[in-house]
PDB file of C-alpha atoms in Angstrom:
ATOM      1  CA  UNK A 305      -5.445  -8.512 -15.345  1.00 93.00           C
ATOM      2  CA  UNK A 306      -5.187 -12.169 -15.665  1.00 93.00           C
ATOM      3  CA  UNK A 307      -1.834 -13.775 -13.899  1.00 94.00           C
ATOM      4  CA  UNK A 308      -0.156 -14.423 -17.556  1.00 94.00           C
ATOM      5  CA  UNK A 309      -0.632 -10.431 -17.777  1.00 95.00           C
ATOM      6  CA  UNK A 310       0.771  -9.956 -14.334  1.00 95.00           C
ATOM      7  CA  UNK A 311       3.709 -12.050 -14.472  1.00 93.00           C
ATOM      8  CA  UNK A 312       4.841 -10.258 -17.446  1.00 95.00           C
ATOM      9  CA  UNK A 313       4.456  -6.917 -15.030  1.00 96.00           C
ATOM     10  CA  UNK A 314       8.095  -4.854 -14.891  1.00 97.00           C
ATOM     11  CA  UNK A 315       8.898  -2.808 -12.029  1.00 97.00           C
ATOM     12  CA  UNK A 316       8.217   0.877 -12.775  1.00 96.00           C
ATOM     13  CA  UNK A 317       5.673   0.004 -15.247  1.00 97.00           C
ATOM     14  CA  UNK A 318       2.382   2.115 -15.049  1.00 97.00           C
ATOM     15  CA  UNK A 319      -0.551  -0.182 -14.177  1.00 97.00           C
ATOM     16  CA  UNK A 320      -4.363   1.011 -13.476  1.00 97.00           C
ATOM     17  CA  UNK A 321      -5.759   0.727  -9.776  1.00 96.00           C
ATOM     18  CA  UNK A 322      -9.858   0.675  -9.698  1.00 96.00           C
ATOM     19  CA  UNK A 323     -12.101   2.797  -6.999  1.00 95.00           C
ATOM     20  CA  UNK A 324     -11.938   1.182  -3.677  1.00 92.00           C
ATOM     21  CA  UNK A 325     -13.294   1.555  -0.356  1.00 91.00           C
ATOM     22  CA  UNK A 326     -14.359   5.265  -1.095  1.00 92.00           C
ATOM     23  CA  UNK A 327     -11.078   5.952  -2.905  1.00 89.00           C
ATOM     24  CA  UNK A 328     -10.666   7.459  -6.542  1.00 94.00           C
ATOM     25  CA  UNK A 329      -9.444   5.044  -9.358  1.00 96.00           C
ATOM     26  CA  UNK A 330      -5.917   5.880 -10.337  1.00 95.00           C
ATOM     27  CA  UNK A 331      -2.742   4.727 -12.258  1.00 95.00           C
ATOM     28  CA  UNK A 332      -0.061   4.218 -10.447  1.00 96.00           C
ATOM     29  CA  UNK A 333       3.798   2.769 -10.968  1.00 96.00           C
ATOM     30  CA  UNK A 334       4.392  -0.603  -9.979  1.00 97.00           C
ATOM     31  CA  UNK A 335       7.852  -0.844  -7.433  1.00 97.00           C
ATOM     32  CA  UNK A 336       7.243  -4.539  -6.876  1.00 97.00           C
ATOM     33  CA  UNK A 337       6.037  -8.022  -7.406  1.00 97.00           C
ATOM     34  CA  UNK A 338       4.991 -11.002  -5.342  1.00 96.00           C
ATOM     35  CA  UNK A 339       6.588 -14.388  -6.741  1.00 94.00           C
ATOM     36  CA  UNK A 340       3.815 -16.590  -5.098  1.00 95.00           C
ATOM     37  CA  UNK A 341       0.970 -17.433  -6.718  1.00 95.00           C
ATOM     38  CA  UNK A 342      -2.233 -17.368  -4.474  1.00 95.00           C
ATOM     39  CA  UNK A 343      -6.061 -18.211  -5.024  1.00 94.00           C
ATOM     40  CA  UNK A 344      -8.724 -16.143  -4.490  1.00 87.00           C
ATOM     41  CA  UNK A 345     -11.606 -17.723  -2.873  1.00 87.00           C
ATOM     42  CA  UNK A 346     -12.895 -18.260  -6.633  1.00 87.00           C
ATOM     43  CA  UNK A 347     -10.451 -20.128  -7.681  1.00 89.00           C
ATOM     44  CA  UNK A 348      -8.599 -17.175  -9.267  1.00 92.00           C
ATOM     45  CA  UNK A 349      -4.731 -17.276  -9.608  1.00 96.00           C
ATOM     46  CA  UNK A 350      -3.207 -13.805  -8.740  1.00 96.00           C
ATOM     47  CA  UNK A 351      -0.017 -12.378  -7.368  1.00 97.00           C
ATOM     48  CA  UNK A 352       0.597  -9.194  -5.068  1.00 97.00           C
ATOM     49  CA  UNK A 353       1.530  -6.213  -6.676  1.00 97.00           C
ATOM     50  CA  UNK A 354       2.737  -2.708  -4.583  1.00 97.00           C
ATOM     51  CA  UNK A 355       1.717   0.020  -6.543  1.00 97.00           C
ATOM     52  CA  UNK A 356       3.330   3.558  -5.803  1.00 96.00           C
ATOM     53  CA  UNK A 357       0.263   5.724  -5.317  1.00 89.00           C
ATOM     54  CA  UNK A 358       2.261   9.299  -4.523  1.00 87.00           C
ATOM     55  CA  UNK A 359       5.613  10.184  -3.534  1.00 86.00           C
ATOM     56  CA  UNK A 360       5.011   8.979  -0.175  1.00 89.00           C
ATOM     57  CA  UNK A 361       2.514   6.265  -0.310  1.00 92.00           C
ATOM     58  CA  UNK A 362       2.620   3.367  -1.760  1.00 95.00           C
ATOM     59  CA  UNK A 363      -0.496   0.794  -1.954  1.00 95.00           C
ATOM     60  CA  UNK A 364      -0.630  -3.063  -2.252  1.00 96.00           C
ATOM     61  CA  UNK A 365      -3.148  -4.902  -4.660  1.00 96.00           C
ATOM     62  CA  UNK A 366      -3.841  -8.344  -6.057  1.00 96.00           C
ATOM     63  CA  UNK A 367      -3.097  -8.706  -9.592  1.00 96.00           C
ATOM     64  CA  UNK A 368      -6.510  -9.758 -10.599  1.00 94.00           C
ATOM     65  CA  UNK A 369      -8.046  -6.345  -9.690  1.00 94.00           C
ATOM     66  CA  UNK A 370      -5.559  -3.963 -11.398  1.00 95.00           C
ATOM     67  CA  UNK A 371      -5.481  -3.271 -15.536  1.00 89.00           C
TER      68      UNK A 371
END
């Protein structure tokens, strides 16, 4: 998602998480939202989103990788 996307994010909202590091792709709820934009080494604008993966774990992800 691009940061215009991700700023527009809402807590509880249901965003997508890819596969990563040998881990399934799944949607998850967001429960919160970085306010300060960072740069990948790309150039890239994103912000850090936690995503709540299960009722006990919860998983952190830059903006630009989730849909």
């Amino acid at each position: 998602m691009d940061i215009n996307q991700a700023k527009q994010l809402t807590v509880g909202q249901v965003v997508y998480c890819p596969a990563d590091r040998g881990e399934l792709p799944y949607s998850g709820r967001v429960v919160h939202i970085g306010t300060e934009v960072c740069t990948h080494m790309g150039g890239k604008p994103f912000v850090w989103i936690t995503v709540r993966v299960n009722a006990r774990q919860n998983a952190v992800w830059p903006s630009n990788r989730l849909g």
